[in-house]
PDB file of N, CA and C in Angstrom:
ATOM      1  N   UNK B   1      -3.673  11.798  23.324  1.00  0.00           N
ATOM      2  CA  UNK B   1      -4.764  11.400  22.465  1.00  0.00           C
ATOM      3  C   UNK B   1      -6.043  11.418  23.280  1.00  0.00           C
ATOM      4  N   UNK B   2      -7.092  11.995  22.742  1.00  0.00           N
ATOM      5  CA  UNK B   2      -8.328  12.101  23.501  1.00  0.00           C
ATOM      6  C   UNK B   2      -8.930  10.729  23.795  1.00  0.00           C
ATOM      7  N   UNK B   3      -9.440  10.580  25.007  1.00  0.00           N
ATOM      8  CA  UNK B   3     -10.116   9.343  25.373  1.00  0.00           C
ATOM      9  C   UNK B   3      -9.171   8.224  25.782  1.00  0.00           C
ATOM     10  N   UNK B   4      -7.863   8.487  25.859  1.00  0.00           N
ATOM     11  CA  UNK B   4      -6.898   7.460  26.259  1.00  0.00           C
ATOM     12  C   UNK B   4      -6.094   7.973  27.443  1.00  0.00           C
ATOM     13  N   UNK B   5      -5.765   7.043  28.332  1.00  0.00           N
ATOM     14  CA  UNK B   5      -4.864   7.442  29.396  1.00  0.00           C
ATOM     15  C   UNK B   5      -3.434   7.455  28.842  1.00  0.00           C
ATOM     16  N   UNK B   6      -2.502   7.984  29.633  1.00  0.00           N
ATOM     17  CA  UNK B   6      -1.125   8.143  29.155  1.00  0.00           C
ATOM     18  C   UNK B   6      -0.482   6.809  28.775  1.00  0.00           C
ATOM     19  N   UNK B   7      -0.725   5.793  29.571  1.00  0.00           N
ATOM     20  CA  UNK B   7      -0.096   4.494  29.332  1.00  0.00           C
ATOM     21  C   UNK B   7      -0.568   3.891  28.007  1.00  0.00           C
ATOM     22  N   UNK B   8      -1.854   3.967  27.729  1.00  0.00           N
ATOM     23  CA  UNK B   8      -2.402   3.431  26.482  1.00  0.00           C
ATOM     24  C   UNK B   8      -1.885   4.219  25.282  1.00  0.00           C
ATOM     25  N   UNK B   9      -1.822   5.534  25.417  1.00  0.00           N
ATOM     26  CA  UNK B   9      -1.328   6.373  24.321  1.00  0.00           C
ATOM     27  C   UNK B   9       0.136   6.064  24.028  1.00  0.00           C
ATOM     28  N   UNK B  10       0.942   5.863  25.083  1.00  0.00           N
ATOM     29  CA  UNK B  10       2.358   5.538  24.886  1.00  0.00           C
ATOM     30  C   UNK B  10       2.522   4.178  24.224  1.00  0.00           C
ATOM     31  N   UNK B  11       1.704   3.202  24.629  1.00  0.00           N
ATOM     32  CA  UNK B  11       1.779   1.871  24.026  1.00  0.00           C
ATOM     33  C   UNK B  11       1.428   1.935  22.542  1.00  0.00           C
ATOM     34  N   UNK B  12       0.417   2.720  22.205  1.00  0.00           N
ATOM     35  CA  UNK B  12       0.026   2.861  20.802  1.00  0.00           C
ATOM     36  C   UNK B  12       1.148   3.516  19.998  1.00  0.00           C
ATOM     37  N   UNK B  13       1.788   4.534  20.565  1.00  0.00           N
ATOM     38  CA  UNK B  13       2.902   5.204  19.884  1.00  0.00           C
ATOM     39  C   UNK B  13       4.077   4.248  19.707  1.00  0.00           C
ATOM     40  N   UNK B  14       4.364   3.424  20.724  1.00  0.00           N
ATOM     41  CA  UNK B  14       5.448   2.445  20.619  1.00  0.00           C
ATOM     42  C   UNK B  14       5.155   1.414  19.540  1.00  0.00           C
ATOM     43  N   UNK B  15       3.908   0.948  19.464  1.00  0.00           N
ATOM     44  CA  UNK B  15       3.530  -0.025  18.439  1.00  0.00           C
ATOM     45  C   UNK B  15       3.682   0.560  17.040  1.00  0.00           C
ATOM     46  N   UNK B  16       3.294   1.814  16.875  1.00  0.00           N
ATOM     47  CA  UNK B  16       3.423   2.477  15.577  1.00  0.00           C
ATOM     48  C   UNK B  16       4.889   2.617  15.194  1.00  0.00           C
ATOM     49  N   UNK B  17       5.733   2.994  16.147  1.00  0.00           N
ATOM     50  CA  UNK B  17       7.167   3.123  15.877  1.00  0.00           C
ATOM     51  C   UNK B  17       7.770   1.778  15.501  1.00  0.00           C
ATOM     52  N   UNK B  18       7.359   0.732  16.194  1.00  0.00           N
ATOM     53  CA  UNK B  18       7.868  -0.610  15.907  1.00  0.00           C
ATOM     54  C   UNK B  18       7.479  -1.042  14.500  1.00  0.00           C
ATOM     55  N   UNK B  19       6.243  -0.754  14.115  1.00  0.00           N
ATOM     56  CA  UNK B  19       5.791  -1.109  12.766  1.00  0.00           C
ATOM     57  C   UNK B  19       6.571  -0.340  11.710  1.00  0.00           C
ATOM     58  N   UNK B  20       6.850   0.926  11.972  1.00  0.00           N
ATOM     59  CA  UNK B  20       7.612   1.740  11.030  1.00  0.00           C
ATOM     60  C   UNK B  20       9.024   1.192  10.871  1.00  0.00           C
ATOM     61  N   UNK B  21       9.659   0.830  11.972  1.00  0.00           N
ATOM     62  CA  UNK B  21      11.016   0.276  11.917  1.00  0.00           C
ATOM     63  C   UNK B  21      11.023  -1.034  11.145  1.00  0.00           C
ATOM     64  N   UNK B  22      10.050  -1.896  11.382  1.00  0.00           N
ATOM     65  CA  UNK B  22       9.978  -3.162  10.646  1.00  0.00           C
ATOM     66  C   UNK B  22       9.748  -2.930   9.161  1.00  0.00           C
ATOM     67  N   UNK B  23       8.918  -1.950   8.834  1.00  0.00           N
ATOM     68  CA  UNK B  23       8.655  -1.658   7.424  1.00  0.00           C
ATOM     69  C   UNK B  23       9.926  -1.200   6.726  1.00  0.00           C
ATOM     70  N   UNK B  24      10.702  -0.353   7.374  1.00  0.00           N
ATOM     71  CA  UNK B  24      11.950   0.113   6.766  1.00  0.00           C
ATOM     72  C   UNK B  24      12.977  -1.012   6.735  1.00  0.00           C
ATOM     73  N   UNK B  25      13.022  -1.837   7.779  1.00  0.00           N
ATOM     74  CA  UNK B  25      14.028  -2.897   7.856  1.00  0.00           C
ATOM     75  C   UNK B  25      13.923  -3.886   6.693  1.00  0.00           C
ATOM     76  N   UNK B  26      12.735  -4.272   6.306  1.00  0.00           N
ATOM     77  CA  UNK B  26      12.636  -5.202   5.170  1.00  0.00           C
ATOM     78  C   UNK B  26      12.672  -4.449   3.854  1.00  0.00           C
ATOM     79  N   UNK B  27      12.294  -3.179   3.876  1.00  0.00           N
ATOM     80  CA  UNK B  27      12.232  -2.381   2.658  1.00  0.00           C
ATOM     81  C   UNK B  27      13.622  -2.082   2.090  1.00  0.00           C
ATOM     82  N   UNK B  28      14.614  -1.861   2.946  1.00  0.00           N
ATOM     83  CA  UNK B  28      15.951  -1.478   2.490  1.00  0.00           C
ATOM     84  C   UNK B  28      16.581  -2.543   1.595  1.00  0.00           C
ATOM     85  N   UNK B  29      16.742  -3.780   2.049  1.00  0.00           N
ATOM     86  CA  UNK B  29      17.384  -4.761   1.157  1.00  0.00           C
ATOM     87  C   UNK B  29      16.559  -5.075  -0.084  1.00  0.00           C
ATOM     88  N   UNK B  30      15.247  -5.040   0.048  1.00  0.00           N
ATOM     89  CA  UNK B  30      14.393  -5.330  -1.110  1.00  0.00           C
ATOM     90  C   UNK B  30      14.553  -4.253  -2.174  1.00  0.00           C
ATOM     91  N   UNK B  31      14.542  -2.985  -1.761  1.00  0.00           N
ATOM     92  CA  UNK B  31      14.698  -1.905  -2.743  1.00  0.00           C
ATOM     93  C   UNK B  31      16.058  -1.965  -3.424  1.00  0.00           C
ATOM     94  N   UNK B  32      17.116  -2.204  -2.645  1.00  0.00           N
ATOM     95  CA  UNK B  32      18.450  -2.272  -3.241  1.00  0.00           C
ATOM     96  C   UNK B  32      18.530  -3.442  -4.211  1.00  0.00           C
ATOM     97  N   UNK B  33      17.979  -4.591  -3.829  1.00  0.00           N
ATOM     98  CA  UNK B  33      18.004  -5.761  -4.706  1.00  0.00           C
ATOM     99  C   UNK B  33      17.239  -5.507  -6.002  1.00  0.00           C
ATOM    100  N   UNK B  34      16.049  -4.968  -5.886  1.00  0.00           N
ATOM    101  CA  UNK B  34      15.232  -4.723  -7.085  1.00  0.00           C
ATOM    102  C   UNK B  34      15.929  -3.746  -8.025  1.00  0.00           C
ATOM    103  N   UNK B  35      16.416  -2.632  -7.495  1.00  0.00           N
ATOM    104  CA  UNK B  35      17.065  -1.639  -8.358  1.00  0.00           C
ATOM    105  C   UNK B  35      18.363  -2.179  -8.955  1.00  0.00           C
ATOM    106  N   UNK B  36      19.121  -2.958  -8.171  1.00  0.00           N
ATOM    107  CA  UNK B  36      20.369  -3.525  -8.693  1.00  0.00           C
ATOM    108  C   UNK B  36      20.078  -4.519  -9.805  1.00  0.00           C
ATOM    109  N   UNK B  37      19.070  -5.363  -9.614  1.00  0.00           N
ATOM    110  CA  UNK B  37      18.738  -6.342 -10.657  1.00  0.00           C
ATOM    111  C   UNK B  37      18.189  -5.641 -11.903  1.00  0.00           C
ATOM    112  N   UNK B  38      17.422  -4.582 -11.706  1.00  0.00           N
ATOM    113  CA  UNK B  38      16.934  -3.811 -12.849  1.00  0.00           C
ATOM    114  C   UNK B  38      18.107  -3.177 -13.601  1.00  0.00           C
ATOM    115  N   UNK B  39      19.071  -2.641 -12.855  1.00  0.00           N
ATOM    116  CA  UNK B  39      20.267  -2.080 -13.477  1.00  0.00           C
ATOM    117  C   UNK B  39      21.064  -3.140 -14.214  1.00  0.00           C
ATOM    118  N   UNK B  40      21.163  -4.336 -13.637  1.00  0.00           N
ATOM    119  CA  UNK B  40      21.863  -5.449 -14.280  1.00  0.00           C
ATOM    120  C   UNK B  40      21.181  -5.808 -15.599  1.00  0.00           C
ATOM    121  N   UNK B  41      19.866  -5.900 -15.570  1.00  0.00           N
ATOM    122  CA  UNK B  41      19.101  -6.239 -16.779  1.00  0.00           C
ATOM    123  C   UNK B  41      19.302  -5.176 -17.866  1.00  0.00           C
ATOM    124  N   UNK B  42      19.186  -3.916 -17.472  1.00  0.00           N
ATOM    125  CA  UNK B  42      19.383  -2.835 -18.448  1.00  0.00           C
ATOM    126  C   UNK B  42      20.831  -2.834 -18.936  1.00  0.00           C
ATOM    127  N   UNK B  43      21.773  -3.113 -18.026  1.00  0.00           N
ATOM    128  CA  UNK B  43      23.182  -3.192 -18.408  1.00  0.00           C
ATOM    129  C   UNK B  43      23.440  -4.275 -19.436  1.00  0.00           C
ATOM    130  N   UNK B  44      22.766  -5.419 -19.303  1.00  0.00           N
ATOM    131  CA  UNK B  44      22.901  -6.493 -20.293  1.00  0.00           C
ATOM    132  C   UNK B  44      22.377  -6.009 -21.639  1.00  0.00           C
ATOM    133  N   UNK B  45      21.245  -5.324 -21.608  1.00  0.00           N
ATOM    134  CA  UNK B  45      20.632  -4.849 -22.854  1.00  0.00           C
ATOM    135  C   UNK B  45      21.519  -3.841 -23.589  1.00  0.00           C
ATOM    136  N   UNK B  46      22.212  -2.988 -22.837  1.00  0.00           N
ATOM    137  CA  UNK B  46      23.049  -1.982 -23.503  1.00  0.00           C
ATOM    138  C   UNK B  46      24.513  -2.417 -23.605  1.00  0.00           C
ATOM    139  N   UNK B  47      24.848  -3.573 -23.039  1.00  0.00           N
ATOM    140  CA  UNK B  47      26.194  -4.115 -23.182  1.00  0.00           C
ATOM    141  C   UNK B  47      27.181  -3.720 -22.097  1.00  0.00           C
ATOM    142  N   UNK B  48      26.715  -3.149 -20.988  1.00  0.00           N
ATOM    143  CA  UNK B  48      27.603  -2.737 -19.898  1.00  0.00           C
ATOM    144  C   UNK B  48      27.012  -3.210 -18.570  1.00  0.00           C
ATOM    145  N   UNK B  49      27.226  -4.485 -18.246  1.00  0.00           N
ATOM    146  CA  UNK B  49      26.626  -5.059 -17.035  1.00  0.00           C
ATOM    147  C   UNK B  49      27.064  -4.336 -15.766  1.00  0.00           C
ATOM    148  N   UNK B  50      28.378  -4.123 -15.636  1.00  0.00           N
ATOM    149  CA  UNK B  50      28.880  -3.512 -14.398  1.00  0.00           C
ATOM    150  C   UNK B  50      28.354  -2.090 -14.215  1.00  0.00           C
ATOM    151  N   UNK B  51      28.298  -1.338 -15.290  1.00  0.00           N
ATOM    152  CA  UNK B  51      27.760   0.024 -15.197  1.00  0.00           C
ATOM    153  C   UNK B  51      26.284  -0.017 -14.809  1.00  0.00           C
ATOM    154  N   UNK B  52      25.553  -0.980 -15.348  1.00  0.00           N
ATOM    155  CA  UNK B  52      24.142  -1.126 -14.995  1.00  0.00           C
ATOM    156  C   UNK B  52      23.957  -1.467 -13.535  1.00  0.00           C
ATOM    157  N   UNK B  53      24.809  -2.359 -13.013  1.00  0.00           N
ATOM    158  CA  UNK B  53      24.723  -2.740 -11.604  1.00  0.00           C
ATOM    159  C   UNK B  53      25.016  -1.534 -10.713  1.00  0.00           C
ATOM    160  N   UNK B  54      26.056  -0.780 -11.054  1.00  0.00           N
ATOM    161  CA  UNK B  54      26.411   0.395 -10.249  1.00  0.00           C
ATOM    162  C   UNK B  54      25.282   1.425 -10.273  1.00  0.00           C
ATOM    163  N   UNK B  55      24.746   1.692 -11.438  1.00  0.00           N
ATOM    164  CA  UNK B  55      23.635   2.656 -11.541  1.00  0.00           C
ATOM    165  C   UNK B  55      22.413   2.164 -10.769  1.00  0.00           C
ATOM    166  N   UNK B  56      22.107   0.878 -10.882  1.00  0.00           N
ATOM    167  CA  UNK B  56      20.980   0.317 -10.144  1.00  0.00           C
ATOM    168  C   UNK B  56      21.175   0.418  -8.646  1.00  0.00           C
ATOM    169  N   UNK B  57      22.403   0.148  -8.178  1.00  0.00           N
ATOM    170  CA  UNK B  57      22.698   0.231  -6.754  1.00  0.00           C
ATOM    171  C   UNK B  57      22.542   1.670  -6.268  1.00  0.00           C
ATOM    172  N   UNK B  58      23.035   2.626  -7.063  1.00  0.00           N
ATOM    173  CA  UNK B  58      22.912   4.041  -6.690  1.00  0.00           C
ATOM    174  C   UNK B  58      21.436   4.443  -6.612  1.00  0.00           C
ATOM    175  N   UNK B  59      20.650   4.020  -7.580  1.00  0.00           N
ATOM    176  CA  UNK B  59      19.214   4.331  -7.543  1.00  0.00           C
ATOM    177  C   UNK B  59      18.538   3.665  -6.346  1.00  0.00           C
ATOM    178  N   UNK B  60      18.947   2.432  -6.018  1.00  0.00           N
ATOM    179  CA  UNK B  60      18.400   1.748  -4.844  1.00  0.00           C
ATOM    180  C   UNK B  60      18.716   2.493  -3.561  1.00  0.00           C
ATOM    181  N   UNK B  61      19.953   2.968  -3.434  1.00  0.00           N
ATOM    182  CA  UNK B  61      20.338   3.729  -2.247  1.00  0.00           C
ATOM    183  C   UNK B  61      19.582   5.057  -2.179  1.00  0.00           C
ATOM    184  N   UNK B  62      19.341   5.664  -3.336  1.00  0.00           N
ATOM    185  CA  UNK B  62      18.553   6.902  -3.356  1.00  0.00           C
ATOM    186  C   UNK B  62      17.122   6.622  -2.900  1.00  0.00           C
ATOM    187  N   UNK B  63      16.566   5.491  -3.330  1.00  0.00           N
ATOM    188  CA  UNK B  63      15.223   5.110  -2.897  1.00  0.00           C
ATOM    189  C   UNK B  63      15.159   4.875  -1.399  1.00  0.00           C
ATOM    190  N   UNK B  64      16.189   4.228  -0.854  1.00  0.00           N
ATOM    191  CA  UNK B  64      16.251   3.987   0.589  1.00  0.00           C
ATOM    192  C   UNK B  64      16.363   5.317   1.340  1.00  0.00           C
ATOM    193  N   UNK B  65      17.221   6.200   0.854  1.00  0.00           N
ATOM    194  CA  UNK B  65      17.372   7.510   1.501  1.00  0.00           C
ATOM    195  C   UNK B  65      16.048   8.272   1.491  1.00  0.00           C
ATOM    196  N   UNK B  66      15.314   8.178   0.390  1.00  0.00           N
ATOM    197  CA  UNK B  66      14.015   8.847   0.310  1.00  0.00           C
ATOM    198  C   UNK B  66      13.043   8.260   1.332  1.00  0.00           C
ATOM    199  N   UNK B  67      13.012   6.933   1.450  1.00  0.00           N
ATOM    200  CA  UNK B  67      12.104   6.299   2.417  1.00  0.00           C
ATOM    201  C   UNK B  67      12.438   6.731   3.843  1.00  0.00           C
ATOM    202  N   UNK B  68      13.722   6.759   4.177  1.00  0.00           N
ATOM    203  CA  UNK B  68      14.133   7.170   5.517  1.00  0.00           C
ATOM    204  C   UNK B  68      13.777   8.636   5.748  1.00  0.00           C
ATOM    205  N   UNK B  69      14.016   9.480   4.745  1.00  0.00           N
ATOM    206  CA  UNK B  69      13.676  10.902   4.857  1.00  0.00           C
ATOM    207  C   UNK B  69      12.174  11.081   5.060  1.00  0.00           C
ATOM    208  N   UNK B  70      11.391  10.295   4.317  1.00  0.00           N
ATOM    209  CA  UNK B  70       9.936  10.401   4.404  1.00  0.00           C
ATOM    210  C   UNK B  70       9.453  10.035   5.809  1.00  0.00           C
ATOM    211  N   UNK B  71       9.996   8.964   6.381  1.00  0.00           N
ATOM    212  CA  UNK B  71       9.595   8.540   7.720  1.00  0.00           C
ATOM    213  C   UNK B  71      10.056   9.561   8.753  1.00  0.00           C
ATOM    214  N   UNK B  72      11.276  10.049   8.618  1.00  0.00           N
ATOM    215  CA  UNK B  72      11.788  11.035   9.575  1.00  0.00           C
ATOM    216  C   UNK B  72      10.958  12.312   9.521  1.00  0.00           C
ATOM    217  N   UNK B  73      10.580  12.733   8.331  1.00  0.00           N
ATOM    218  CA  UNK B  73       9.774  13.951   8.177  1.00  0.00           C
ATOM    219  C   UNK B  73       8.398  13.756   8.797  1.00  0.00           C
ATOM    220  N   UNK B  74       7.818  12.577   8.628  1.00  0.00           N
ATOM    221  CA  UNK B  74       6.496  12.287   9.175  1.00  0.00           C
ATOM    222  C   UNK B  74       6.516  12.344  10.698  1.00  0.00           C
ATOM    223  N   UNK B  75       7.584  11.824  11.311  1.00  0.00           N
ATOM    224  CA  UNK B  75       7.648  11.784  12.767  1.00  0.00           C
ATOM    225  C   UNK B  75       8.111  13.098  13.375  1.00  0.00           C
ATOM    226  N   UNK B  76       8.686  13.991  12.584  1.00  0.00           N
ATOM    227  CA  UNK B  76       9.127  15.280  13.112  1.00  0.00           C
ATOM    228  C   UNK B  76       8.038  16.335  13.089  1.00  0.00           C
ATOM    229  N   UNK B  77       7.014  16.125  12.284  1.00  0.00           N
ATOM    230  CA  UNK B  77       5.950  17.120  12.181  1.00  0.00           C
ATOM    231  C   UNK B  77       5.185  17.214  13.498  1.00  0.00           C
ATOM    232  N   UNK B  78       4.959  18.432  13.988  1.00  0.00           N
ATOM    233  CA  UNK B  78       4.150  18.562  15.205  1.00  0.00           C
ATOM    234  C   UNK B  78       2.696  18.219  14.896  1.00  0.00           C
ATOM    235  N   UNK B  79       1.960  17.759  15.897  1.00  0.00           N
ATOM    236  CA  UNK B  79       0.555  17.430  15.650  1.00  0.00           C
ATOM    237  C   UNK B  79      -0.233  18.667  15.227  1.00  0.00           C
ATOM    238  N   UNK B  80      -1.121  18.474  14.292  1.00  0.00           N
ATOM    239  CA  UNK B  80      -1.954  19.580  13.817  1.00  0.00           C
ATOM    240  C   UNK B  80      -3.103  19.817  14.788  1.00  0.00           C
ATOM    241  N   UNK B  81      -3.493  21.071  14.971  1.00  0.00           N
ATOM    242  CA  UNK B  81      -4.638  21.348  15.847  1.00  0.00           C
ATOM    243  C   UNK B  81      -5.903  20.691  15.294  1.00  0.00           C
ATOM    244  N   UNK B  82      -6.616  20.024  16.154  1.00  0.00           N
ATOM    245  CA  UNK B  82      -7.867  19.391  15.740  1.00  0.00           C
ATOM    246  C   UNK B  82      -7.685  17.998  15.170  1.00  0.00           C
ATOM    247  N   UNK B  83      -6.439  17.562  14.963  1.00  0.00           N
ATOM    248  CA  UNK B  83      -6.205  16.211  14.430  1.00  0.00           C
ATOM    249  C   UNK B  83      -6.233  15.229  15.591  1.00  0.00           C
ATOM    250  N   UNK B  84      -6.849  14.082  15.364  1.00  0.00           N
ATOM    251  CA  UNK B  84      -6.920  13.099  16.453  1.00  0.00           C
ATOM    252  C   UNK B  84      -5.927  11.997  16.254  1.00  0.00           C
TER     253      UNK B  84
END
């Protein structure tokens, strides 16, 4: 990074990685809980609670997989020329 020595740049990268890990760590159970409860609610409305819970859980896991994929894709991209 321009204007930073190696040690400062590494510390900044470590802090960013730590923040990303924390964001995903709390995001996973929250997304699964929200989608499962939404599935439960819809299941009650249509008369199939267990099917609603299973569908909600599957959607929650899909949301988690998307979040992990999004973060992995962001960190795998090489830096763009001219980007700071």
